Backbone as CSV, one residue per row, in Angstrom:
resi,resn,N_x,N_y,N_z,CA_x,CA_y,CA_z,C_x,C_y,C_z
1,ALA,0.796,-1.256,-0.009,-0.153,-0.051,0.044,0.738,1.242,-0.157
2,ASP,2.167,1.281,0.415,2.937,2.408,0.672,3.377,2.885,-0.987
3,LYS,2.961,2.037,-1.874,3.512,2.643,-3.384,2.296,3.197,-3.874
4,ASP,1.151,3.006,-3.355,-0.331,3.421,-3.817,-0.092,5.069,-4.196
5,GLU,-0.391,5.644,-5.144,-0.254,6.952,-5.380,-1.684,7.606,-5.455
6,GLY,-2.102,8.334,-4.488,-3.204,8.918,-4.437,-4.674,8.005,-4.362
7,PHE,-5.125,8.175,-5.806,-6.548,7.206,-5.766,-5.894,5.807,-6.582
8,VAL,-4.482,5.694,-7.199,-4.272,4.586,-7.899,-3.092,3.857,-7.474
9,ALA,-3.948,2.496,-7.199,-3.016,1.688,-6.605,-1.909,0.744,-7.615
10,ALA,-1.075,0.507,-7.218,0.406,-0.050,-7.883,0.371,-1.627,-7.854
11,SER,-0.408,-2.483,-6.893,0.065,-3.698,-7.032,-0.837,-4.447,-6.255
12,SER,-0.921,-5.797,-6.393,-2.124,-6.745,-5.533,-1.268,-7.934,-4.967
13,LEU,-2.253,-8.374,-4.078,-1.436,-10.010,-3.530,-2.169,-10.622,-4.418
14,ALA,-2.998,-10.859,-5.378,-3.709,-11.952,-5.885,-3.059,-12.648,-6.710
15,GLY,-3.704,-13.933,-6.829,-2.782,-14.948,-7.529,-1.735,-16.094,-6.557
16,GLY,-1.029,-15.628,-5.653,-0.311,-16.199,-5.179,0.207,-15.655,-4.023
17,ARG,-0.446,-14.336,-3.565,-0.209,-13.950,-2.142,1.211,-13.021,-2.372
18,MET,1.718,-13.028,-3.611,2.867,-12.109,-3.908,2.802,-10.948,-4.336
19,LYS,3.339,-10.055,-3.924,3.120,-8.777,-4.454,3.393,-8.612,-5.956
20,THR,2.250,-8.312,-6.739,2.199,-8.111,-8.347,1.826,-6.747,-8.845
21,ASP,2.393,-6.382,-9.613,1.957,-4.980,-10.254,0.666,-5.399,-10.863
22,LEU,-0.469,-4.576,-10.743,-1.671,-4.824,-11.163,-1.734,-4.643,-12.530
23,LYS,-0.966,-4.360,-13.410,-1.051,-4.606,-14.787,-0.583,-5.648,-15.043
24,ASP,-0.149,-6.292,-14.382,0.430,-8.114,-14.773,-0.522,-9.171,-14.059
25,THR,-1.522,-8.414,-13.216,-2.198,-9.353,-12.643,-3.361,-9.854,-13.461
26,PRO,-3.504,-11.093,-13.674,-4.731,-11.396,-14.700,-6.052,-11.592,-14.241
27,LEU,-6.452,-10.685,-13.475,-7.922,-10.576,-12.966,-8.370,-9.292,-13.477
28,ALA,-9.948,-9.041,-13.590,-10.790,-8.027,-13.077,-10.282,-7.553,-11.633
29,TYR,-9.524,-6.634,-11.596,-9.350,-5.944,-10.017,-9.327,-4.610,-9.876
30,SER,-9.979,-4.199,-9.079,-9.985,-2.650,-8.415,-9.463,-2.522,-7.102
31,VAL,-8.983,-1.316,-6.729,-8.592,-1.136,-5.346,-8.888,0.183,-5.157
32,ILE,-9.801,0.104,-3.865,-9.854,1.865,-3.165,-8.899,1.726,-2.248
33,THR,-8.088,2.947,-2.312,-6.545,3.404,-1.616,-7.229,3.987,-0.184
34,ARG,-6.174,4.113,0.425,-6.328,5.007,1.732,-6.927,6.373,1.256
35,ASP,-6.010,7.000,0.729,-6.426,8.218,0.007,-7.895,8.645,-0.292
36,PHE,-8.294,7.892,-1.184,-9.657,7.650,-1.611,-10.674,7.199,-0.710
37,ILE,-10.188,6.595,0.634,-11.112,6.452,1.601,-11.293,7.757,2.559
38,ASP,-10.119,8.386,2.641,-9.979,9.358,3.404,-10.766,10.633,2.655
39,ALA,-10.569,10.633,1.441,-11.224,12.186,0.526,-12.579,11.939,0.703
40,LEU,-13.391,10.812,0.704,-14.575,10.515,0.569,-15.292,10.293,1.866
41,ASN,-14.765,10.064,2.836,-14.970,9.832,4.071,-15.968,8.389,3.931
42,LEU,-15.032,7.455,3.692,-15.845,6.115,3.343,-15.472,5.361,5.007
43,PHE,-16.688,5.411,5.493,-16.306,4.573,6.844,-16.524,3.355,7.138
44,ASP,-17.105,2.490,5.894,-17.247,0.924,6.251,-16.850,0.333,4.965
45,THR,-16.965,-0.665,4.625,-17.145,-1.442,3.668,-18.181,-1.590,2.714
46,GLU,-19.465,-1.316,3.531,-20.894,-1.152,2.700,-20.644,0.079,1.976
47,GLU,-20.221,1.161,2.641,-20.101,2.638,1.842,-19.077,2.430,0.745
48,ALA,-17.972,2.025,0.897,-16.790,1.388,0.002,-17.712,1.115,-1.604
49,LEU,-18.451,0.112,-1.027,-18.965,-0.535,-2.463,-19.630,0.130,-3.348
50,THR,-20.399,1.309,-2.897,-20.653,2.364,-3.506,-19.995,2.662,-4.784
51,TRP,-18.326,2.697,-4.606,-17.528,3.406,-5.233,-16.500,2.219,-5.922
52,SER,-17.300,1.245,-5.745,-16.542,-0.370,-6.463,-16.896,-0.279,-7.897
53,VAL,-16.535,-1.242,-8.565,-16.771,-1.475,-10.117,-17.629,-2.740,-9.932
54,GLY,-18.591,-3.014,-10.257,-19.453,-4.172,-10.379,-19.752,-4.757,-9.499
55,ALA,-19.915,-4.064,-8.137,-20.120,-4.893,-6.959,-20.904,-3.729,-6.216
56,TYR,-21.794,-4.214,-5.339,-22.906,-3.269,-5.011,-23.590,-4.113,-3.936
57,MET,-24.412,-3.566,-2.785,-25.373,-4.122,-1.972,-26.742,-4.126,-2.194
58,PRO,-27.612,-5.271,-2.396,-28.858,-5.271,-2.714,-29.910,-4.762,-1.780
59,TYR,-30.960,-4.074,-2.011,-31.704,-3.668,-0.916,-32.609,-4.913,-0.566
60,THR,-32.340,-5.613,0.771,-32.938,-6.790,1.177,-33.339,-6.601,2.450
61,ASP,-33.646,-7.868,3.074,-33.810,-7.762,4.805,-32.556,-7.102,5.217
62,VAL,-32.952,-6.328,6.517,-31.633,-5.827,6.971,-30.533,-6.794,7.791
63,ALA,-31.038,-7.699,8.284,-29.937,-8.754,8.693,-28.839,-8.920,7.524
64,ASN,-29.298,-8.981,6.221,-28.470,-9.508,5.291,-27.789,-8.180,4.598
65,TYR,-28.655,-7.148,4.748,-28.128,-5.921,3.852,-26.748,-5.336,4.521
66,ARG,-27.104,-5.098,5.816,-26.328,-4.611,6.848,-25.066,-5.287,7.278
67,TYR,-25.005,-6.398,7.426,-24.099,-7.326,7.933,-23.293,-8.366,7.451
68,PHE,-23.918,-8.912,6.264,-23.334,-10.133,5.426,-23.329,-11.250,6.509
69,ASN,-24.010,-11.289,7.338,-23.831,-12.545,8.252,-24.792,-13.228,8.042
70,ASN,-25.746,-13.506,7.166,-26.745,-14.941,6.968,-25.769,-16.011,6.479
71,GLU,-26.501,-17.126,6.800,-25.945,-18.368,7.053,-25.804,-18.820,5.347
72,THR,-26.427,-18.096,4.407,-26.311,-18.834,2.957,-25.388,-17.888,2.228
73,GLY,-24.679,-16.854,2.562,-23.752,-16.145,2.141,-23.791,-14.941,1.851
74,SER,-22.878,-14.058,1.426,-22.977,-12.681,1.250,-23.909,-11.913,0.743
75,SER,-24.566,-10.670,1.010,-25.523,-9.749,0.537,-24.409,-9.372,-0.685
76,ILE,-23.211,-9.121,-0.967,-22.814,-8.604,-2.015,-22.993,-9.102,-3.435
77,ILE,-23.390,-8.262,-3.951,-23.610,-8.848,-5.556,-22.564,-8.176,-6.513
78,SER,-21.938,-9.053,-7.290,-20.614,-8.865,-7.822,-20.755,-9.389,-9.418
79,ARG,-21.064,-8.475,-10.450,-21.087,-8.781,-11.818,-22.608,-9.756,-11.672
80,GLY,-23.522,-9.429,-11.089,-24.703,-10.063,-11.030,-25.151,-11.205,-10.269
81,ILE,-23.745,-11.703,-9.410,-23.864,-12.634,-8.899,-23.477,-12.706,-7.192
82,GLN,-24.295,-13.328,-6.486,-24.146,-13.153,-4.956,-22.743,-13.769,-4.737
83,THR,-21.985,-13.075,-3.942,-20.461,-13.255,-3.302,-20.616,-14.106,-2.187
84,VAL,-19.565,-14.642,-1.779,-19.361,-14.927,-0.201,-18.840,-13.805,0.584
85,ARG,-18.799,-13.945,1.716,-18.743,-12.920,2.576,-17.368,-12.385,2.790
86,PRO,-17.515,-10.931,2.880,-15.991,-10.079,2.884,-14.875,-11.109,3.798
87,GLN,-13.839,-10.770,3.224,-12.545,-11.341,3.725,-11.542,-9.990,4.470
88,ARG,-10.590,-10.595,5.346,-9.927,-9.262,5.786,-8.448,-10.250,5.886
89,ASN,-7.659,-9.627,4.995,-6.333,-10.284,4.632,-6.304,-11.330,4.134
90,TYR,-7.294,-11.639,3.507,-7.450,-12.731,2.601,-8.074,-14.085,3.666
91,PHE,-8.754,-13.844,4.900,-9.493,-14.910,5.555,-10.645,-14.178,5.755
92,LEU,-11.668,-15.178,5.993,-12.989,-15.011,5.836,-13.182,-14.320,7.077
93,LEU,-14.122,-13.206,7.149,-14.539,-12.621,8.224,-15.968,-12.163,8.316
94,GLY,-16.666,-11.779,7.108,-18.346,-12.059,6.955,-18.756,-10.654,7.704
95,VAL,-18.333,-9.769,8.198,-19.163,-8.532,8.634,-18.587,-7.298,8.199
96,ASN,-19.474,-6.161,8.239,-19.355,-4.790,7.368,-18.160,-4.271,8.571
97,THR,-16.836,-4.466,8.217,-15.816,-3.841,9.060,-15.704,-2.297,8.688
98,ASP,-15.353,-1.507,9.750,-14.997,-0.018,9.491,-13.768,-0.099,9.025
99,THR,-13.495,1.130,8.420,-12.160,1.348,7.515,-11.124,2.069,8.599
100,TYR,-11.203,2.366,9.941,-10.658,3.365,10.706,-8.888,2.623,11.022
101,SER,-9.149,1.196,10.788,-7.793,0.362,10.774,-7.541,-0.429,9.749
102,GLU,-8.079,-0.086,8.727,-7.732,-0.470,7.277,-6.612,0.479,6.158
103,GLU,-6.136,-0.365,5.568,-5.229,0.576,4.619,-5.876,0.574,3.220
104,ARG,-6.783,-0.367,2.725,-7.253,-0.380,1.306,-8.293,-1.456,1.191
105,ILE,-9.179,-1.581,0.176,-9.898,-2.403,0.166,-10.096,-2.464,-1.488
106,ASP,-9.893,-4.407,-1.679,-9.459,-4.740,-2.880,-10.455,-5.541,-3.229
107,PHE,-11.161,-5.320,-4.719,-12.227,-5.798,-5.267,-11.734,-6.755,-6.585
108,ALA,-12.242,-8.068,-6.437,-11.674,-8.972,-7.513,-13.232,-9.411,-8.327
109,ARG,-13.242,-9.198,-9.274,-14.467,-9.622,-10.142,-14.339,-10.821,-11.065
110,GLY,-15.178,-11.251,-11.208,-15.313,-12.768,-12.212,-14.812,-13.981,-11.509
111,PRO,-14.696,-15.095,-12.259,-14.284,-16.609,-11.537,-12.965,-16.591,-11.554
112,ASN,-12.314,-15.378,-11.931,-10.778,-15.595,-11.575,-10.518,-15.128,-10.651
113,ALA,-11.470,-14.589,-9.487,-11.210,-14.369,-8.249,-10.970,-15.549,-7.381
114,LEU,-11.491,-16.829,-7.890,-11.187,-17.988,-6.974,-9.554,-18.052,-6.884
115,LEU,-8.792,-17.530,-7.592,-7.275,-17.333,-7.114,-6.862,-16.740,-5.817
116,ILE,-7.694,-15.919,-5.222,-7.145,-15.149,-4.280,-8.094,-15.633,-2.843
117,GLY,-8.610,-16.587,-2.796,-8.947,-17.174,-1.452,-10.700,-17.637,-1.397
118,THR,-11.245,-17.694,-0.473,-12.719,-18.053,-0.187,-13.451,-16.854,-1.059
119,THR,-14.035,-17.491,-2.091,-14.964,-16.569,-2.884,-15.704,-17.294,-3.853
120,GLY,-16.391,-16.902,-4.613,-17.288,-17.545,-5.486,-17.063,-17.298,-6.771
121,LEU,-18.059,-17.548,-7.892,-18.091,-17.076,-9.456,-17.847,-15.429,-9.511
122,GLY,-18.745,-14.697,-8.730,-19.207,-13.387,-8.520,-17.844,-12.505,-8.506
123,GLY,-17.325,-12.943,-7.491,-15.764,-11.901,-7.136,-15.839,-12.365,-5.605
124,SER,-14.903,-11.369,-5.041,-14.521,-11.059,-3.750,-14.285,-9.769,-3.400
125,VAL,-14.370,-9.559,-1.891,-14.165,-7.990,-1.274,-13.123,-8.427,-0.459
126,VAL,-12.011,-7.748,-0.357,-10.809,-8.076,0.813,-10.361,-6.526,1.450
127,THR,-10.565,-6.592,2.583,-10.101,-5.472,3.204,-8.479,-5.754,3.854
128,MET,-7.839,-4.611,3.673,-6.225,-5.158,4.161,-6.223,-4.045,5.182
129,THR,-5.474,-4.515,6.401,-5.667,-3.820,7.884,-3.853,-3.208,7.665
130,LYS,-4.158,-1.939,8.662,-2.848,-1.266,8.636,-1.826,-2.005,9.392
131,ARG,-0.233,-1.915,9.122,0.689,-2.920,9.959,1.497,-1.786,10.402
132,ALA,2.171,-2.087,11.405,3.248,-1.289,11.961,4.225,-1.371,11.152
133,ARG,4.919,-0.276,10.881,6.016,0.100,10.017,7.402,0.573,10.917
134,PRO,8.368,-0.383,10.765,9.460,-0.005,11.364,10.641,1.154,10.864
135,ASP,9.943,1.595,9.453,10.765,2.342,8.692,11.082,3.723,9.495
136,ARG,9.638,4.253,9.736,9.447,5.698,10.319,8.238,5.638,11.391
137,THR,8.394,6.870,12.044,7.349,7.034,12.934,6.541,8.174,12.699
138,PHE,4.923,8.166,12.776,4.133,9.288,12.172,2.964,8.503,12.876
139,GLY,1.749,9.775,12.707,0.616,9.560,13.182,-0.276,10.454,12.772
140,SER,-1.693,10.496,13.279,-2.722,11.499,12.476,-3.703,11.260,13.540
141,TYR,-4.486,12.196,13.153,-5.757,12.423,14.001,-6.867,13.284,13.092
142,THR,-7.962,12.265,13.288,-9.403,13.037,12.531,-10.331,13.178,13.181
143,MET,-11.161,14.296,13.070,-12.399,14.880,13.711,-13.309,14.938,12.465
144,THR,-14.596,14.295,12.802,-15.963,14.168,11.496,-16.812,14.857,12.312
145,PHE,-17.617,15.672,11.859,-18.925,15.995,12.299,-19.859,16.113,11.052
146,GLY,-21.116,15.542,11.253,-22.099,15.548,10.239,-23.530,15.723,10.617
147,SER,-24.412,15.531,9.729,-25.655,15.473,10.216,-26.358,14.665,11.070
148,TRP,-27.530,15.126,11.811,-27.998,14.178,12.514,-27.041,13.657,13.846
149,ASP,-26.272,14.644,14.355,-25.458,14.612,15.401,-24.406,13.556,15.330
150,LYS,-23.800,13.580,13.949,-22.787,12.388,13.741,-21.531,13.024,14.166
151,VAL,-20.774,12.240,15.124,-19.405,12.937,15.743,-18.674,11.326,15.688
152,ARG,-17.429,11.805,14.728,-16.625,10.516,14.656,-15.043,11.150,14.815
153,ALA,-14.249,10.168,15.847,-12.764,10.741,16.275,-12.026,9.195,15.605
154,ALA,-10.854,9.377,15.218,-9.936,8.416,14.733,-8.486,8.897,14.777
155,LEU,-7.754,7.927,15.565,-6.422,8.084,15.793,-5.512,7.122,15.339
156,ASP,-4.582,7.313,14.406,-3.589,6.628,13.920,-2.025,6.641,14.118
157,TYR,-1.465,5.944,15.131,-0.193,6.163,15.373,0.748,5.091,15.364
158,ASN,1.901,5.468,14.650,2.902,4.082,14.292,4.179,4.702,15.110
159,LEU,4.845,4.052,15.838,6.162,4.096,16.551,7.017,3.021,16.125
160,ALA,8.080,3.527,15.499,9.217,2.705,14.895,10.443,2.762,16.246
161,VAL,10.200,1.496,16.800,11.080,1.654,18.125,12.435,1.525,17.513
162,ASN,12.889,0.955,16.607,14.182,0.903,15.571,14.027,0.243,14.453
163,ASN,14.923,-0.208,13.723,14.823,-0.430,12.309,14.191,-2.012,12.414
164,LYS,14.200,-2.624,13.479,13.434,-3.883,13.444,12.265,-4.304,14.264
165,LEU,11.884,-3.399,15.097,10.491,-3.263,15.851,9.763,-2.067,15.496
166,ALA,8.554,-2.462,15.638,7.428,-1.243,15.662,6.123,-1.677,16.011
167,LEU,5.396,-0.589,16.615,3.981,-0.974,17.107,3.069,0.282,16.359
168,ARG,1.989,-0.022,16.249,1.082,0.637,15.725,-0.358,0.736,16.339
169,ALA,-1.060,1.757,16.639,-2.505,1.847,17.354,-3.357,2.768,16.576
170,ASN,-4.493,1.822,16.400,-5.634,2.585,15.740,-6.934,2.803,16.621
171,LEU,-7.324,3.835,16.972,-8.470,3.883,17.838,-9.747,4.622,17.245
172,LEU,-10.887,4.404,17.591,-11.965,5.090,16.879,-13.134,5.185,17.954
173,PHE,-13.960,6.313,17.796,-15.310,6.422,18.389,-16.071,7.352,17.648
174,HIS,-17.310,6.416,17.158,-18.277,6.920,16.104,-19.629,6.777,16.786
175,SER,-20.385,8.093,16.615,-21.727,8.179,17.149,-22.473,8.635,16.064
176,ALA,-23.433,8.588,15.617,-24.403,9.004,14.653,-25.905,8.847,14.797
177,ASP,-26.905,9.447,14.722,-28.399,9.294,14.540,-28.663,8.963,13.077
178,THR,-29.808,9.002,12.365,-30.041,8.807,11.150,-31.122,9.678,10.847
179,TRP,-31.789,10.193,9.855,-33.030,10.737,9.514,-33.976,10.356,10.037
180,ARG,-34.203,9.165,10.430,-35.307,8.484,11.236,-35.206,8.599,12.622
181,ASP,-36.512,8.701,13.190,-36.482,8.752,14.680,-36.028,7.520,15.141
182,HIS,-35.193,7.511,16.404,-34.667,6.228,17.338,-33.807,5.562,16.723
183,GLU,-33.394,6.074,15.440,-32.134,4.920,14.916,-30.905,5.512,15.079
184,PHE,-29.704,4.782,15.576,-28.410,5.266,16.033,-27.453,4.107,15.210
185,ASP,-26.349,4.696,15.019,-25.091,3.815,14.823,-23.929,4.381,15.766
186,LYS,-23.700,3.351,16.617,-22.451,3.709,17.460,-21.177,2.722,17.520
187,ARG,-20.097,3.090,17.310,-18.868,2.116,17.376,-17.786,2.733,18.186
188,LYS,-17.026,1.798,18.565,-15.730,2.014,19.585,-14.897,0.688,18.761
189,GLY,-13.429,1.349,18.704,-12.586,0.319,18.284,-11.244,0.708,18.536
190,ALA,-10.440,-0.360,18.894,-8.978,-0.226,19.115,-8.087,-1.438,18.400
191,HIS,-7.334,-1.248,17.667,-6.718,-1.918,16.634,-5.070,-1.774,16.969
192,PHE,-4.423,-2.812,17.479,-3.036,-3.199,17.318,-2.364,-3.685,16.795
193,ALA,-1.252,-3.392,16.240,-0.570,-4.214,15.231,1.186,-3.830,15.899
194,LEU,1.792,-5.047,15.591,3.383,-5.304,15.995,3.852,-6.037,14.896
195,THR,5.185,-5.200,14.558,6.230,-5.901,13.450,7.292,-5.938,14.203
196,TYR,7.839,-7.275,13.804,9.435,-7.719,14.104,9.949,-8.338,13.266
197,ARG,11.294,-7.676,13.062,12.055,-8.110,11.807,12.969,-9.274,12.473
198,LEU,12.599,-10.612,12.240,13.751,-11.511,12.879,15.030,-11.580,12.418
199,THR,14.740,-11.647,10.914,16.230,-11.575,10.129,15.954,-10.784,9.081
200,GLU,16.807,-10.961,7.829,16.596,-10.105,6.792,15.125,-10.374,5.817
201,ARG,15.040,-12.139,6.001,13.952,-12.725,4.921,12.748,-13.115,5.790
202,THR,12.969,-12.861,7.442,11.889,-13.389,8.288,11.244,-12.135,9.174
203,THR,10.128,-11.961,8.982,9.157,-10.889,9.742,8.195,-11.501,10.404
204,LEU,8.053,-10.946,11.709,6.861,-11.587,12.322,5.791,-10.405,12.600
205,ARG,4.577,-10.741,12.473,3.567,-9.785,12.567,2.492,-10.327,13.440
206,ALA,1.857,-9.323,14.239,0.835,-9.907,15.008,-0.195,-8.492,15.278
207,GLU,-1.481,-8.969,15.225,-2.845,-7.858,15.276,-3.497,-8.487,16.436
208,HIS,-4.090,-7.318,17.029,-5.464,-7.625,17.853,-6.189,-6.420,17.707
209,GLU,-7.551,-6.805,17.748,-8.588,-5.512,17.762,-9.836,-5.686,18.677
210,TYR,-9.973,-4.837,18.971,-11.576,-4.931,19.833,-12.388,-3.913,18.897
211,TYR,-13.682,-4.290,18.835,-14.525,-3.587,17.941,-16.091,-3.776,18.394
212,ASP,-16.586,-2.694,18.953,-17.738,-2.966,19.161,-18.898,-1.838,18.204
213,ASN,-20.098,-2.575,17.679,-20.857,-1.769,17.064,-22.321,-2.067,17.359
214,ASP,-23.159,-0.976,17.889,-24.212,-0.882,18.403,-25.384,-0.154,17.543
215,THR,-26.007,-0.961,16.684,-26.602,-0.317,15.783,-28.158,-0.471,15.870
216,PHE,-29.209,0.290,15.659,-30.667,0.198,15.627,-31.172,0.771,14.232
217,ILE,-31.509,0.148,13.222,-31.988,0.615,12.099,-33.061,-0.047,11.487
218,GLY,-33.847,0.529,10.788,-35.307,0.131,10.170,-35.270,-0.752,9.106
219,ARG,-36.088,-1.342,8.840,-36.284,-2.191,7.305,-35.547,-0.823,6.402
220,GLU,-34.837,-1.445,5.157,-34.859,-0.639,4.374,-35.785,-0.796,3.043
221,SER,-36.710,-1.797,3.171,-37.732,-1.763,2.026,-39.067,-1.832,2.794
222,MET,-40.108,-1.260,2.006,-41.323,-1.342,2.403,-42.145,-2.198,1.604
223,GLU,-42.883,-3.147,2.665,-43.769,-4.148,2.033,-45.095,-4.169,2.488
224,ASP,-46.036,-4.733,1.662,-47.597,-4.832,2.138,-47.557,-6.263,2.791
225,ARG,-47.817,-6.274,4.024,-47.929,-7.347,4.731,-49.391,-7.383,5.423
226,VAL,-50.484,-7.766,4.523,-51.771,-7.739,4.684,-52.155,-9.281,4.831
227,SER,-53.187,-9.405,6.001,-53.334,-10.738,6.080,-54.467,-11.218,4.961
228,GLY,-54.327,-12.541,4.641,-55.224,-13.074,3.481,-56.317,-14.265,4.164
229,TRP,-56.433,-13.997,5.553,-57.301,-15.176,6.138,-58.689,-15.223,5.386
230,ASP,-59.300,-16.452,5.187,-60.347,-16.944,4.614,-61.367,-16.450,5.824
231,GLY,-61.336,-16.377,7.068,-62.346,-15.917,7.665,-62.938,-17.100,8.510
232,VAL,-62.523,-18.638,7.949,-63.223,-19.783,8.398,-61.974,-20.563,9.151
233,THR,-60.898,-20.931,8.393,-60.064,-21.904,8.878,-59.419,-21.438,10.174
234,VAL,-58.928,-22.320,10.892,-58.354,-21.935,12.203,-57.616,-23.355,12.640
235,VAL,-56.435,-23.011,13.206,-55.542,-23.803,13.909,-55.320,-23.694,15.512
236,PRO,-54.905,-24.842,16.261,-54.881,-24.566,17.677,-53.469,-24.217,18.251
237,ALA,-52.523,-24.139,17.050,-51.208,-23.615,17.592,-50.407,-23.453,16.290
238,PRO,-49.557,-22.484,16.419,-48.601,-22.211,15.394,-47.906,-23.345,14.866
239,THR,-47.970,-23.870,13.509,-47.408,-24.778,12.998,-46.187,-24.322,12.019
240,ALA,-45.099,-25.304,11.937,-44.000,-25.235,10.871,-44.447,-25.147,9.682
241,SER,-45.616,-25.804,9.075,-46.216,-25.850,7.708,-47.544,-26.132,7.715
242,ASN,-48.557,-25.652,6.766,-49.936,-25.929,6.708,-50.068,-25.869,5.265
243,ALA,-50.800,-27.156,4.954,-51.463,-27.187,3.400,-52.042,-25.992,3.042
244,ASN,-51.698,-25.071,1.706,-52.219,-23.947,1.220,-52.609,-23.203,2.285
245,SER,-51.151,-22.782,3.240,-51.402,-21.775,4.365,-51.587,-20.472,3.719
246,THR,-50.905,-20.156,2.635,-50.788,-18.719,2.180,-52.396,-18.349,1.857
247,ALA,-52.835,-19.378,0.950,-54.422,-19.219,0.490,-55.471,-19.238,1.478
248,LEU,-54.997,-19.847,2.566,-56.094,-19.774,3.796,-55.688,-18.644,4.627
249,GLY,-54.464,-18.001,4.608,-54.188,-16.929,5.370,-53.509,-17.281,6.731
250,LEU,-53.007,-18.691,6.685,-52.365,-18.989,7.932,-50.904,-19.459,7.737
251,PRO,-50.167,-18.603,7.142,-48.833,-19.042,6.826,-48.028,-18.740,8.218
252,ARG,-46.842,-19.533,8.220,-46.204,-19.486,9.813,-45.904,-18.019,10.172
253,LEU,-45.577,-17.035,9.409,-45.594,-15.914,10.166,-46.620,-14.970,10.150
254,GLY,-47.918,-15.659,9.869,-49.062,-14.935,10.447,-49.622,-13.840,9.479
255,TYR,-48.917,-13.549,8.139,-49.250,-12.906,7.253,-49.323,-13.670,5.832
256,SER,-50.158,-12.847,4.828,-49.980,-13.443,3.441,-48.749,-12.933,2.799
257,THR,-48.004,-13.780,1.948,-46.709,-13.485,1.307,-46.902,-12.433,0.370
258,ALA,-48.603,-12.409,-0.240,-48.836,-11.642,-1.621,-49.672,-10.275,-1.056
259,PRO,-49.206,-9.122,-1.609,-49.710,-7.835,-1.292,-51.395,-8.084,-1.779
């Protein structure tokens, strides 16, 4: 990621987990760099999808739309096909991660995405975390204020102890309401990274993160849930299934699936 120039990424790890120039990578591959994330205030993977190529979030049930953690797979659509859940550093994670601790977000599209880990025919979404860097000490602090009482603070500090050892800390506080009453999005996070160069060719890296996301949000879609009860049929108790239940107005959830 250090070689990324502004909004343009220079390399990827696709295909063999070895750094390869994007121009030589045999994939339909796009990268959202850290500069792009900061410029557009993209606070999580969901927001970044809006700026990706050929990938988007479908408007579906909130449990699938917001968090990708449904048992049948991800809610991410890539090239018209549902993908598996998002990855972090090429390991399956399956949640909508915050970008405060991430260096960049990679999108691989099409069946060739099978080359880069746990994925499907549509493609994959991979977030890359920030690493401790022993080459220099640096830090940054950002404050963001927005509509509906949004307040966000993020701290990023890298300490190069010497040319072999480095520590990095990323801290997050995020609190926001929405345009609808009683909704909120509260996040707290702490991500720590360590890098130690054992030898010229061997580097030990370790990461630890605590992240808490407390969200209350309404449905994203409006549906007509009108009962179609025939006025006659009754059952003694709720049942898992009932012959012709929808037509009788007695489906398991208590309403007709048709408006």
